[in-house]
Coordinates of C-alpha atoms in Angstrom, one line a residue:
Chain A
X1 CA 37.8 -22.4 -12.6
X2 CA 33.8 -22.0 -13.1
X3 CA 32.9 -18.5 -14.3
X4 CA 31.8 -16.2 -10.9
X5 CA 28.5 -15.5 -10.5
X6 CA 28.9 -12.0 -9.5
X7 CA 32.4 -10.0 -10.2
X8 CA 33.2 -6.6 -9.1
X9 CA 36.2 -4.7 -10.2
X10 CA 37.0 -1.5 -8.8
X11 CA 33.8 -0.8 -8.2
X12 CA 33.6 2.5 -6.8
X13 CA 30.3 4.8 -5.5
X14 CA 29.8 8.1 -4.9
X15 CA 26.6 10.3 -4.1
X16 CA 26.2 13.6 -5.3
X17 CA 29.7 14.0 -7.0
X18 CA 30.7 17.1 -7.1
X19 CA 28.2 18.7 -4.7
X20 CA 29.1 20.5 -1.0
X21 CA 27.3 17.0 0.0
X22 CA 29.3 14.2 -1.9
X23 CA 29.5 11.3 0.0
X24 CA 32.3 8.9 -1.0
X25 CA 30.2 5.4 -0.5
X26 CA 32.1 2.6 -2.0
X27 CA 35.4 3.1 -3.5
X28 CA 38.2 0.3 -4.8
X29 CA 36.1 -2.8 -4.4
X30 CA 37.1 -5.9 -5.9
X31 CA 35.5 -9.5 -5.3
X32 CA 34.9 -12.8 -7.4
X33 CA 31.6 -14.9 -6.0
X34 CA 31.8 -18.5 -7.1
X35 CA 28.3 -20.2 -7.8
X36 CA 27.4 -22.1 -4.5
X37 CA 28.9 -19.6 -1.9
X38 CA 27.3 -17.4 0.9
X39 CA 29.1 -14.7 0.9
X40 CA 28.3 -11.7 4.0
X41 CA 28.3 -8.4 4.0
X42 CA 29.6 -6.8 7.6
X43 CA 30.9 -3.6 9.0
X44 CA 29.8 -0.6 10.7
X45 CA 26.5 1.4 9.8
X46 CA 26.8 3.3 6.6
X47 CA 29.7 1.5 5.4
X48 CA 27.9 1.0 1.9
X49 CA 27.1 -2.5 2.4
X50 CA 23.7 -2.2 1.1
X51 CA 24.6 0.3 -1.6
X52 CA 26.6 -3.0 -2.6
X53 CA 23.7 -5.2 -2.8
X54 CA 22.3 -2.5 -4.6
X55 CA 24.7 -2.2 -7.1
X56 CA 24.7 -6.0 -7.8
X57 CA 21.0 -5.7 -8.4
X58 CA 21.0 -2.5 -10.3
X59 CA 18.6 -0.7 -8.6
X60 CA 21.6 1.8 -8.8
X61 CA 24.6 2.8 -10.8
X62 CA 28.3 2.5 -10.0
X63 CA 29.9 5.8 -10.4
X64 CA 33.3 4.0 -11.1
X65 CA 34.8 0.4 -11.9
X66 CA 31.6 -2.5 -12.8
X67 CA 30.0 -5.1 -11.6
X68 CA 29.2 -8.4 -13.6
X69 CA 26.4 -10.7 -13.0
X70 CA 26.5 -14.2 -14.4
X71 CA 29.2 -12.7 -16.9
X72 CA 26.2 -10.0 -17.9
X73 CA 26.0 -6.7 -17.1
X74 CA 24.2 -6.1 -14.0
X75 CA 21.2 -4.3 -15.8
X76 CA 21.2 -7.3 -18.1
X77 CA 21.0 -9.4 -15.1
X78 CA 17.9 -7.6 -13.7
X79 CA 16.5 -7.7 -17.2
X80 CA 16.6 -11.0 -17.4
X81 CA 15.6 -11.5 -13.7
X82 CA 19.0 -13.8 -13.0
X83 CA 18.8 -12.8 -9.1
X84 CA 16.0 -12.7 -6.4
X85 CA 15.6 -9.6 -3.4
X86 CA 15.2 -9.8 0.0
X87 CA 14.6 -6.6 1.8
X88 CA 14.6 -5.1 5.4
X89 CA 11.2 -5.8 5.6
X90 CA 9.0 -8.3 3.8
X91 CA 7.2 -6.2 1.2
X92 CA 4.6 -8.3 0.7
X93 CA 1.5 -6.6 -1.0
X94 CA -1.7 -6.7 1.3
X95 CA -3.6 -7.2 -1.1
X96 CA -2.8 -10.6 -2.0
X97 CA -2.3 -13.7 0.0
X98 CA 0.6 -15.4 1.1
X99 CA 0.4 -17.6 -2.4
X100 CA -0.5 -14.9 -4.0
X101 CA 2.2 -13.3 -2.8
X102 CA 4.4 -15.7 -3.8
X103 CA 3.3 -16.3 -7.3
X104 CA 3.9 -12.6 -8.6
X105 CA 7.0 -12.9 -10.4
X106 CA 5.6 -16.0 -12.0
X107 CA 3.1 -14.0 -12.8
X108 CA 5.0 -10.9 -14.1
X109 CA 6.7 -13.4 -16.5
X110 CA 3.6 -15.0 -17.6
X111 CA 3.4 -18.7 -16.3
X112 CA 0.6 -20.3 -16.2
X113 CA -1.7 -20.4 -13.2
X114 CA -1.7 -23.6 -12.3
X115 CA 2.1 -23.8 -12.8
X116 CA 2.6 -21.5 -10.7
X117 CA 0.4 -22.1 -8.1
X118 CA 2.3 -26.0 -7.9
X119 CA 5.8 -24.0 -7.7
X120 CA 4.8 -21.0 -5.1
X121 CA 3.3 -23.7 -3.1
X122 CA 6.2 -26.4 -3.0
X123 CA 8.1 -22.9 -2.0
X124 CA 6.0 -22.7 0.7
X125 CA 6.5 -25.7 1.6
X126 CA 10.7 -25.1 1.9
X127 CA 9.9 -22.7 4.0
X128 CA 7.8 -24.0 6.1
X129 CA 4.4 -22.0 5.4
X130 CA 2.0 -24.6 4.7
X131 CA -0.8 -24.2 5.3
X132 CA -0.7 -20.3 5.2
X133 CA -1.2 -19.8 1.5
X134 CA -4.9 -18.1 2.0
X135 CA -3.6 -16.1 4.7
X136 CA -3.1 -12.6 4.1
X137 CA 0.0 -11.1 5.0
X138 CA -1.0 -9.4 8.3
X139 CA -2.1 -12.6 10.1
X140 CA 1.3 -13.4 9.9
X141 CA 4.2 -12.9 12.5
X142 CA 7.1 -11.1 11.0
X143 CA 9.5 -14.0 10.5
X144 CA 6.7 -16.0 8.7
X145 CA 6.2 -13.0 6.5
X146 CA 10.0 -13.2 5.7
X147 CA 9.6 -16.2 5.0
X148 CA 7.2 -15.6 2.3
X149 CA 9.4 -13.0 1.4
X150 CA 12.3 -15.2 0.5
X151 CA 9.9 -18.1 -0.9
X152 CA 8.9 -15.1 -3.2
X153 CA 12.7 -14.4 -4.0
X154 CA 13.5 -18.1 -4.9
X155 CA 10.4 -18.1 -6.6
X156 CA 11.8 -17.4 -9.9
X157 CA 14.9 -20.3 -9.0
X158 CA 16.8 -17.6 -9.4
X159 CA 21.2 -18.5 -9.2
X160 CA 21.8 -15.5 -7.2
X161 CA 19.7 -14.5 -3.9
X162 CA 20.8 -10.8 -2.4
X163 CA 19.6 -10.0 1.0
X164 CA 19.4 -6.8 2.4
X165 CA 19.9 -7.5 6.5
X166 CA 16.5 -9.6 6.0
X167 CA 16.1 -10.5 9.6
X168 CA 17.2 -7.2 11.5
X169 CA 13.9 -6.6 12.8
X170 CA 13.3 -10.1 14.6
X171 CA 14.2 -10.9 17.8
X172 CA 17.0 -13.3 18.7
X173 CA 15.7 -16.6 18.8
X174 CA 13.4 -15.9 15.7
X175 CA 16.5 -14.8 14.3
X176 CA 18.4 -17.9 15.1
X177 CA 15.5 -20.1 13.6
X178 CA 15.4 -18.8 10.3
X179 CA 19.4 -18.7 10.4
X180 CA 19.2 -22.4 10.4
X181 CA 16.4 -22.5 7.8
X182 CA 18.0 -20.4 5.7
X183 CA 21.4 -22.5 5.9
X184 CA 18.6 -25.7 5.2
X185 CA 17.6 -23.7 2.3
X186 CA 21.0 -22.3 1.0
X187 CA 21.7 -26.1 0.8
X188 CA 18.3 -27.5 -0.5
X189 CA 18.8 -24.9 -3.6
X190 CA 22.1 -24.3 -4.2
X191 CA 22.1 -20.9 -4.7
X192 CA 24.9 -18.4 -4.4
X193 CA 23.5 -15.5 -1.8
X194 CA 24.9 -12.5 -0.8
X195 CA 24.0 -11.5 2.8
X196 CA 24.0 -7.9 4.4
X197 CA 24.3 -8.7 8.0
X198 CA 25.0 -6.2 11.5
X199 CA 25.5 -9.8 13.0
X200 CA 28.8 -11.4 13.7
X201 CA 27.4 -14.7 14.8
X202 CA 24.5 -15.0 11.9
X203 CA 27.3 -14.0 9.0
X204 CA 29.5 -17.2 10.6
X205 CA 27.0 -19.0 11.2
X206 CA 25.9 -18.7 7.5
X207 CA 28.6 -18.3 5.2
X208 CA 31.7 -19.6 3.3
X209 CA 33.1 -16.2 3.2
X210 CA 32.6 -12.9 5.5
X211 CA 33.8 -9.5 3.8
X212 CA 34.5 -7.2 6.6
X213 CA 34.1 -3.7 5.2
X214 CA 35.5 -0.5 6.5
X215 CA 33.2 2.7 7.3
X216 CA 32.9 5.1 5.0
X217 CA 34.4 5.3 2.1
X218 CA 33.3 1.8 2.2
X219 CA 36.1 -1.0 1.0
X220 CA 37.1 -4.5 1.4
X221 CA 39.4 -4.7 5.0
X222 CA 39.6 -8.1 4.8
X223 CA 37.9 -11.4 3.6
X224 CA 37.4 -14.0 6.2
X225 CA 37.4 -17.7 5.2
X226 CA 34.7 -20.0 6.9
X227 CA 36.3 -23.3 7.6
X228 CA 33.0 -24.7 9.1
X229 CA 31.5 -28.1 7.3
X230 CA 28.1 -28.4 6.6
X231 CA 25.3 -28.8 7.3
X232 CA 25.7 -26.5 10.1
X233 CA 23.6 -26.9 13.2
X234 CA 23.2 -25.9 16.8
X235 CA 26.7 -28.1 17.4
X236 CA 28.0 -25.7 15.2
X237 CA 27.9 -22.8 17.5
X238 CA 30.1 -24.6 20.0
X239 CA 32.9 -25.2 17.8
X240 CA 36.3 -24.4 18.3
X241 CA 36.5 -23.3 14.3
X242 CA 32.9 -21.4 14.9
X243 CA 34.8 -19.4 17.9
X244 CA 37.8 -18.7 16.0
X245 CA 36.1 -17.1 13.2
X246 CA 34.0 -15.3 15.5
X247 CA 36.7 -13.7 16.9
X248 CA 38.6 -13.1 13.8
X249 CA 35.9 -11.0 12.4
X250 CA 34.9 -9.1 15.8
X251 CA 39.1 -8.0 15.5
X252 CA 38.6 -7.3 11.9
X253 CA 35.1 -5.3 12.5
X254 CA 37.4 -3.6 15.6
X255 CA 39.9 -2.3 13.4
X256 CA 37.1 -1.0 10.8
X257 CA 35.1 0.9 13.5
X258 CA 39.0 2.2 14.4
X259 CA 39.1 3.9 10.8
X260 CA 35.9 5.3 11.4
X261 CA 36.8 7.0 14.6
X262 CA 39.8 7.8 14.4
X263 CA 41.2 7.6 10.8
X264 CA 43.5 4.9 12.0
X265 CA 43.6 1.2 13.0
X266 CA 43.7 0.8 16.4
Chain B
X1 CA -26.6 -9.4 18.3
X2 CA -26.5 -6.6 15.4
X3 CA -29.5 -5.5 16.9
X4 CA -28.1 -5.1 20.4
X5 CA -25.4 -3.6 19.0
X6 CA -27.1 -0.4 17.3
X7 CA -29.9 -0.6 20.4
X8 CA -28.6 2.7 21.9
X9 CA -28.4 4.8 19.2
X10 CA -31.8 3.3 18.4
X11 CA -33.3 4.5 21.3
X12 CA -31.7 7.5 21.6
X13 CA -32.9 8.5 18.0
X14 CA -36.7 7.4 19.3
X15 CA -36.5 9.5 22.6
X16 CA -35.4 12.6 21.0
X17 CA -38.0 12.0 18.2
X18 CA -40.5 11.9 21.6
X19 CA -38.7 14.9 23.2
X20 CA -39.5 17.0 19.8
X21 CA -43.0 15.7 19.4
X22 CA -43.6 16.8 23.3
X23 CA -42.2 19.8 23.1
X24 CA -43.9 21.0 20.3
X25 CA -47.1 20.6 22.1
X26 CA -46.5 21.6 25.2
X27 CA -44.7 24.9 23.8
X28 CA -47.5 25.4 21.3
X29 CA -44.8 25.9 18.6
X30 CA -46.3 27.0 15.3
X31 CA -46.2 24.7 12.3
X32 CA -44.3 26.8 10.3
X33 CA -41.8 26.9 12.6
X34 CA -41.5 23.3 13.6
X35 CA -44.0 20.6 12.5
X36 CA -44.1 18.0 15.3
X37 CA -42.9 14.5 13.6
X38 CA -46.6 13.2 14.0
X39 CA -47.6 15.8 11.1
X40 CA -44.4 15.4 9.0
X41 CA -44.8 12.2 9.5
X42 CA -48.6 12.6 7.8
X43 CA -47.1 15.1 5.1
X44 CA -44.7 11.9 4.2
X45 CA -47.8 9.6 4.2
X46 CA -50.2 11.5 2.3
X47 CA -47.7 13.0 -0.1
X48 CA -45.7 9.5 -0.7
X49 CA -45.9 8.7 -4.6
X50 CA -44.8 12.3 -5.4
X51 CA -42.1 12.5 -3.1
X52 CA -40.9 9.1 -4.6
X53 CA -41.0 10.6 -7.5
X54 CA -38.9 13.6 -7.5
X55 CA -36.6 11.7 -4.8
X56 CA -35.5 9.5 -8.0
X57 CA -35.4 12.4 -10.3
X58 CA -32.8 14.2 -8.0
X59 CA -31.0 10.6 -7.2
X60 CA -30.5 10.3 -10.8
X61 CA -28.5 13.8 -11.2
X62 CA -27.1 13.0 -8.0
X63 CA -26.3 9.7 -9.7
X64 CA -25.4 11.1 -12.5
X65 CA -22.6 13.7 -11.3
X66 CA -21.0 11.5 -9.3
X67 CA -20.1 9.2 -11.7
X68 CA -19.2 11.8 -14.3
X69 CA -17.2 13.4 -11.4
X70 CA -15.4 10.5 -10.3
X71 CA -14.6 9.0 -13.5
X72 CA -13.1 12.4 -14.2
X73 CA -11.3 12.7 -11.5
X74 CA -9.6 9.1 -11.3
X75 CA -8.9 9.6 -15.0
X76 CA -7.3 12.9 -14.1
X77 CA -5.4 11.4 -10.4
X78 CA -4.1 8.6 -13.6
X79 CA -2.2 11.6 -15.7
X80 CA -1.3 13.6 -12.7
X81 CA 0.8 10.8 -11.3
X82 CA 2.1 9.8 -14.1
X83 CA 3.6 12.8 -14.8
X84 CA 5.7 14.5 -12.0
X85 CA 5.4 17.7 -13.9
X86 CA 1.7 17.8 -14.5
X87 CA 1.8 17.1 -10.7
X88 CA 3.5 19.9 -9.4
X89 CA 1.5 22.5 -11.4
X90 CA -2.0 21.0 -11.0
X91 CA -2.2 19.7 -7.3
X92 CA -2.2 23.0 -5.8
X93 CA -5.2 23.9 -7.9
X94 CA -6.8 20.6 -7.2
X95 CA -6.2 21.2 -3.7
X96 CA -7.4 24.7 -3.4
X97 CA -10.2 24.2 -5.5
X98 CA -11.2 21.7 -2.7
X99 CA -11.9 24.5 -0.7
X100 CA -14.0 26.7 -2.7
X101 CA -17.5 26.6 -2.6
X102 CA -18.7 25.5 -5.9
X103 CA -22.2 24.9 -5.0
X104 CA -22.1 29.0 -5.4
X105 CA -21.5 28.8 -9.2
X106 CA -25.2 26.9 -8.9
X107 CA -27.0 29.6 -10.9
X108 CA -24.1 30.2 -13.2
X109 CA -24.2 26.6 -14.4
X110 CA -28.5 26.8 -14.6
X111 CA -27.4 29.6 -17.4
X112 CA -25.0 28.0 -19.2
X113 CA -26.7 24.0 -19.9
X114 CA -30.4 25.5 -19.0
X115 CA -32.5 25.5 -16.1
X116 CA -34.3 22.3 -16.9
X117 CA -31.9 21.0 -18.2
X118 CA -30.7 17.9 -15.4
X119 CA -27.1 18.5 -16.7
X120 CA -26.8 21.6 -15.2
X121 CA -27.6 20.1 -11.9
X122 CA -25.1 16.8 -13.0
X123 CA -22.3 19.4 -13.5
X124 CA -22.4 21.3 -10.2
X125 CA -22.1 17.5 -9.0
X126 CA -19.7 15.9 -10.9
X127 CA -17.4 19.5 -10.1
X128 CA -17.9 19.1 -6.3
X129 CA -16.6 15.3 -5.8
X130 CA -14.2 16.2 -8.6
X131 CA -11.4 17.8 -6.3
X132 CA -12.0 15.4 -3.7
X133 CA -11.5 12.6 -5.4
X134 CA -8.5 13.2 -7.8
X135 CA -6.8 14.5 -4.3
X136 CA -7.3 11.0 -2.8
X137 CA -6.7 9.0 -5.7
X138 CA -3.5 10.5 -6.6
X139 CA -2.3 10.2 -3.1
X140 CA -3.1 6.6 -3.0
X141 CA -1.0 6.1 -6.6
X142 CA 1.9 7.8 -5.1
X143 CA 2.1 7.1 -1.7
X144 CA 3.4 4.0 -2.5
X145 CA 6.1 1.7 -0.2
X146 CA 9.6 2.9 -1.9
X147 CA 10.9 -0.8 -1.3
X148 CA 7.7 -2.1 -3.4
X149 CA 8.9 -0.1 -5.8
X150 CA 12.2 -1.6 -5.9
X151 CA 11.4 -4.7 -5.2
X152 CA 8.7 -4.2 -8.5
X153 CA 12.6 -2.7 -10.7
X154 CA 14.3 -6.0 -9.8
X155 CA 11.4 -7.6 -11.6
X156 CA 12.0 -5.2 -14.5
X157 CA 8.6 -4.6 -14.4
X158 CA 7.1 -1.7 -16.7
X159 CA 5.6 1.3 -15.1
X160 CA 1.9 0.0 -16.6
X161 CA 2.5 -3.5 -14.8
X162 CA 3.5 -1.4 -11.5
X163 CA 0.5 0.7 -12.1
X164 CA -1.7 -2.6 -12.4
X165 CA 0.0 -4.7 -9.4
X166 CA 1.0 -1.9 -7.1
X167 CA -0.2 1.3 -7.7
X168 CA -4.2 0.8 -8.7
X169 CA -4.4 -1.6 -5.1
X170 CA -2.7 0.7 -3.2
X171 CA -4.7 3.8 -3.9
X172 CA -8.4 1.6 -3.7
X173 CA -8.5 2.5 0.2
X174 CA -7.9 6.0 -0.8
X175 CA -11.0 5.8 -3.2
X176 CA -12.6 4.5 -1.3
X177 CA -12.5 7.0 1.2
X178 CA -13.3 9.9 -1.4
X179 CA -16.4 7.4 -2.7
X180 CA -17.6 7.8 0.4
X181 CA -17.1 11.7 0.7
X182 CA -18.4 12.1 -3.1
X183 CA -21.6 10.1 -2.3
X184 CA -22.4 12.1 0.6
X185 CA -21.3 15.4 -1.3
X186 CA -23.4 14.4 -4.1
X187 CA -26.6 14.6 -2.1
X188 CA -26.2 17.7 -1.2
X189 CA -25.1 18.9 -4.2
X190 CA -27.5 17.8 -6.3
X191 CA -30.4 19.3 -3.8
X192 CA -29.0 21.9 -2.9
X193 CA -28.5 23.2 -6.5
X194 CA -31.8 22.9 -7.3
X195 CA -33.0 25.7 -4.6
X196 CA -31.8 27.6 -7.5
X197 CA -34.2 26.4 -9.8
X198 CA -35.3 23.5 -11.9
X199 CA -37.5 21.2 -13.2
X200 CA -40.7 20.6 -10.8
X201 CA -40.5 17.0 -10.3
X202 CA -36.9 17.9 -8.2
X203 CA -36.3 17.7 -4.4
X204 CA -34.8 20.9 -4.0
X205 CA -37.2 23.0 -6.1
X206 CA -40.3 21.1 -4.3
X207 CA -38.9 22.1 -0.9
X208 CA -38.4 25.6 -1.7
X209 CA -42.4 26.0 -3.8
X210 CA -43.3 24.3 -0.1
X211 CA -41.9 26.4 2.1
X212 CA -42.5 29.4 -0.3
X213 CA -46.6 28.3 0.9
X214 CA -46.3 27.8 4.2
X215 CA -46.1 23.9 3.4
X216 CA -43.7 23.0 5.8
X217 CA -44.4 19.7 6.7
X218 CA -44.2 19.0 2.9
X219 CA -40.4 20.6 3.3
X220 CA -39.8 18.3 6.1
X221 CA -41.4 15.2 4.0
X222 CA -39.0 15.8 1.4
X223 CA -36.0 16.3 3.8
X224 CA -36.7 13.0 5.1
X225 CA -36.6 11.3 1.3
X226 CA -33.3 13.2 0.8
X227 CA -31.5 11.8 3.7
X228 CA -33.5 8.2 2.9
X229 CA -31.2 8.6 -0.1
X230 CA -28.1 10.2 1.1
X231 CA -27.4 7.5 3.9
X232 CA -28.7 4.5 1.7
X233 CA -25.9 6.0 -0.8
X234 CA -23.3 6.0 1.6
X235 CA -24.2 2.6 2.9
X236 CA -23.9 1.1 -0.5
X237 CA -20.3 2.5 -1.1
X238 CA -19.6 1.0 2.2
X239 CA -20.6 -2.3 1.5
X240 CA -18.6 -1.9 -1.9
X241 CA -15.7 -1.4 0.0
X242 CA -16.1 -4.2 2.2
X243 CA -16.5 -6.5 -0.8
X244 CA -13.9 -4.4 -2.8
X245 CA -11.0 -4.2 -0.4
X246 CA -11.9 -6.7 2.4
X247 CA -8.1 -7.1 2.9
X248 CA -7.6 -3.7 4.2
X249 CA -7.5 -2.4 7.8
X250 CA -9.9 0.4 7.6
X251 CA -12.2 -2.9 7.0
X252 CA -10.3 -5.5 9.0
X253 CA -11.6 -3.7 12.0
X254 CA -14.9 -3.0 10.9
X255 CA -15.7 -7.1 10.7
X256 CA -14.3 -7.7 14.0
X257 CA -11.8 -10.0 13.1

C-alpha cells in the first residue's frame, strides 16, 4: 500500500485545558488518506471539523495523539508548503488583481515573474477565470472570487488541498456549478482534498469517502464509502448509488445530532 | 461635465462673496471690522510678491513638520505593532495626546530651538500630525483580516514578508486618511504658531504686525494665501491617494466606477 498522504492517530483537541471553560473539541480520531481521495468532513455545527482541517494544516496544535502529513510532521508540511487553503471566504488581497492574486505564493517562494505569471494564468484558465486576470477582486462575484481562491491554493501544485466549507456562502445553483468544477478539477490535478462541508448532497456528490463526525467532543461516527464512478455529472444526482449514500449519511448525521441532544443515539 | 458638476458650489461661493461685498456697503461696516472683498481683494493685488513670499516661508515649515511628523509617526505605528507590549502601554498616550492641544506649547517650543529659528515652528508641526498619524497607521497594521493572516502561516511566511504583503497595503487607506488630516493640521499649525512670534517673512507673524496697525485688509490678503496653500495641500494628498491606492473603495467611489 502507497504511504497516506495525511494520517491521524488519536488525535485528540482540547481548548483551554484545564480552565472553568475547557472545551473538549476533538478527541480519539484516527484516519488514513490515500493520495488521490476526496475525503469530507460532515456533522453538526461545532463538531470540530474545521479545527480538523486546522490541525492538518498546523495553524494549530493537537493537544493529544498526531497528525502526519506526507509522512512529515504537520509543521514540516506547512514548512515546506506540501498542502494549499481554501477558506470560508476567498481572502483575496484587494490590492492585487486576480493574477496577482494568484501568483503570491509563487511569489513568496521566489519564482520568477514570468514563470509565474504562465502558471497563475494556465490556473486561471482551470478555473475558468480568463479573461479576469486584471480584474481586481471586487468586480468579481463571489463564486469567481473562490475561484481564484482555489486557483491560488493549487497554485503551488500542492498534493494536498484542505477546504474549509469553501462555498457556504453561495447560493445553490452557484454552489452546484463549482461542485462540478471542482470534481473537473479534483480529476484534472489529482490531488488528494480534504473537504469541510454542512452539505449532504455536495460531500456525495464530491467524494470517495464522507467522515460523519459526532458533535462535540468531535469523533469519527462512521466513514461512508462512495461507490459512485467518475466523472460524476448531473446523471450522477439521479443515481440509485447517489440516493443510497445520501441517505446513509443523512441516518448517520441523524444519529450524530442524537448524541448532541440527547447524549444518546436515537 | 466637471464643470457642471462643481457649478453649484461655484455659484453659491460667488453669491455669498456678492452678499458680503453688498452688505458691507449698504451697512457702512468699518474696514477694520470687515473689509469688503473688493479691498482685500486690492490688499492681495498690491501686496502680491510679499505675500508669495512669506506664504512659501511658512509652506516650507509647514512642509517641513509634516514630514518630520509623519515619518515619525509611521516609524513609531511600525514598533508599536510589532510589539503587543509596546502597544498596550503607548496607545493610550498616543491617543490621549491626540486630544491635547499642542499648539499651546507654541511659545514654549519658540524658547527652547529660538524664535527665528523655523524649527521651532517645524516641531510644533511635526508634534501635532504626530498623534494622528501613528493612531491611524497602527490601526491599519493591525486591523488586519485574521484569515489573511492564516492564510499568510500556511505559506510560512515570516512576519517581515506579512508586514510587506499584508500589513504595509492594508494600513495605506488608513494613511492615507491621516495624510490628509496631517496636511490640513499642518497649515494651521505652522500659522498659527507663528502668532507667537517669528521671523518677519512668516504668515502668521505678518498677519498679526497687520492687524496690530489697523491693516486689515493686509490680514485678510494673507488669510487668503494661507488657505491657497492649505486646500492645494490637501488636494495633492488626494490625488496621491488616488494614484497610491486606486484599488480602494474610499477611491472606487470617488471615480465613479
Amino acid at each position: 500500500m502507497t504511504q497516506p498522504v495525511v494520517t491521524l492517530s488519536n488525535l485528540g483537541m482540547t481548548f483551554n485545558a484545564g480552565k472553568h471553560n475547557q472545551t473538549i473539541a476533538l478527541e480519539a480520531i484516527d484516519l488514513a488518506i490515500q493520495p488521490g481521495e476526496f475525503i469530507s468532513l460532515i456533522g453538526p455545527s461545532g463538531c470540530g471539523k474545521s479545527t480538523l482541517l486546522r490541525l492538518v494544516g498546523d495553524l494549530i496544535q493537537p493537544t493529544a495523539g498526531g497528525v502526519q502529513v506526507n509522512g512529515k510532521s504537520a509543521q514540516q508540511a506547512r514548512i515546506d508548503q506540501d498542502y494549499g487553503m481554501v477558506f470560508q471566504t476567498p481572502v483575496l488581497f484587494e490590492w492585487r488583481s486576480i493574477l496577482n492574486n494568484v501568483m503570491l505564493p509563487l511569489e513568496l517562494r521566489g519564482m520568477g515573474r514570468s514563470e509565474r505569471q504562465k502558471r497563475a494564468q494556465a490556473l486561471l484558465h482551470l478555473v475558468e477565470l480568463s479573461g479576469f486576470e486584471h480584474h481586481y477582486p471586487w468586480q468579481l462575484s463571489g463564486g469567481m472570487q473562490q475561484r481564484a481562491a482555489i486557483a491560488r491554493a493549487l497554485a503551488i501544485q500542492p498534493k494536498l488541498l484542505l477546504m474549509d466549507e469553501p462555498f457556504g456562502a453561495l447560493d445553490e445553483m452557484t454552489r452546484e456549478r463549482m461542485n462540478m468544477e471542482l470534481h473537473r478539477i479534483w480529476l484534472e490535478t489529482k490531488t488528494t482534498v480534504i473537504f469541510v462541508t454542512h452539505s449532504i448532497p455536495e460531500a456525495v456528490f464530491l467524494s470517495t469517502r464522507i467522515v460523519v463526525m459526532s458533535a462535540r467532543p468531535g469523533r469519527i461516527l462512521r466513514v461512508v464509502d462512495v461507490p459512485l464512478t467518475v466523472p460524476r455529472g448531473e446523471h450522477t444526482r439521479e443515481e440509485t448509488a447517489y440516493f443510497q449514500v445520501e441517505t446513509e449519511v443523512r441516518e448517520w448525521l441523524r444519529k450524530a445530532k442524537g448524541y448532541a441532544t440527547h447524549g444518546l443515539p436515537e | 461635465m466637471q464643470l457642471r458638476r462643481h457649478l453649484p458650489a461655484i455659484l453659491l461661493f460667488l453669491a455669498a462673496l456678492a452678499l458680503w461685498e453688498g452688505l458691507v456697503h449698504l451697512l457702512q461696516i468699518q474696514r477694520f471690522l470687515l473689509p469688503a472683498p473688493s479691498v482685500i481683494w486690492a490688499a492681495f493685488i498690491e501686496n502680491f510678491d510679499r505675500l508669495v513670499h512669506i506664504g512659501w516661508f511658512t509652506t516650507r515649515q509647514a512642509l517641513g513638520g509634516f514630514a518630520i511628523g509623519c515619518g515619525a509617526g509611521i516609524l513609531a505605528a511600525l514598533a508599536v505593532s510589532r510589539w503587543a507590549v509596546a502597544s498596550e502601554t503607548l496607545m493610550p498616550f498616543a491617543i490621549a495626546a491626540n486630544s491635547v492641544p499642542i499648539i499651546a506649547f507654541a511659545p514654549i517650543f519658540n524658547n527652547w530651538f529660538g524664535v527665528d529659528n523655523p524649527f521651532s515652528k517645524m516641531m510644533i508641526v511635526a508634534v501635532i500630525v504626530f498623534f494622528p498619524m501613528m493612531i491611524n497607521t497602527v490601526r491599519g497594521l493591525t486591523l488586519v483580516d485574521p484569515a489573511a493572516l492564516e492564510l499568510m502561516r500556511t505559506y510560512a511566511a515570516s512576519e517581515l514578508t506579512i508586514l510587506r504583503k499584508v500589513r504595509l497595503p492594508n494600513a495605506l487607506p488608513y494613511m492615507f486618511s491621516a495624510f490628509k488630516v496631517a496636511a490640513t493640521l499642518s497649515m494651521i499649525g505652522a500659522v498659527v504658531s507663528e502668532y507667537f512670534g517669528g521671523n518677519r517673512s512668516a504668515l502668521g507673524v505678518f498677519i498679526t504686525q497687520e492687524a496690530a496697525q489697523f491693516r486689515f485688509q493686509n490680514s485678510w490678503a494673507a488669510i487668503i494665501i494661507a488657505c491657497i496653500v492649505g486646500i492645494s495641500f490637501y488636494l495633492i494628498v488626494m490625488l496621491a491617494e488616488r494614484l497610491a491606492i486606486p484599488w480602494h473603495s474610499s477611491v472606487r467611489s470617488e471615480a465613479g466606477d
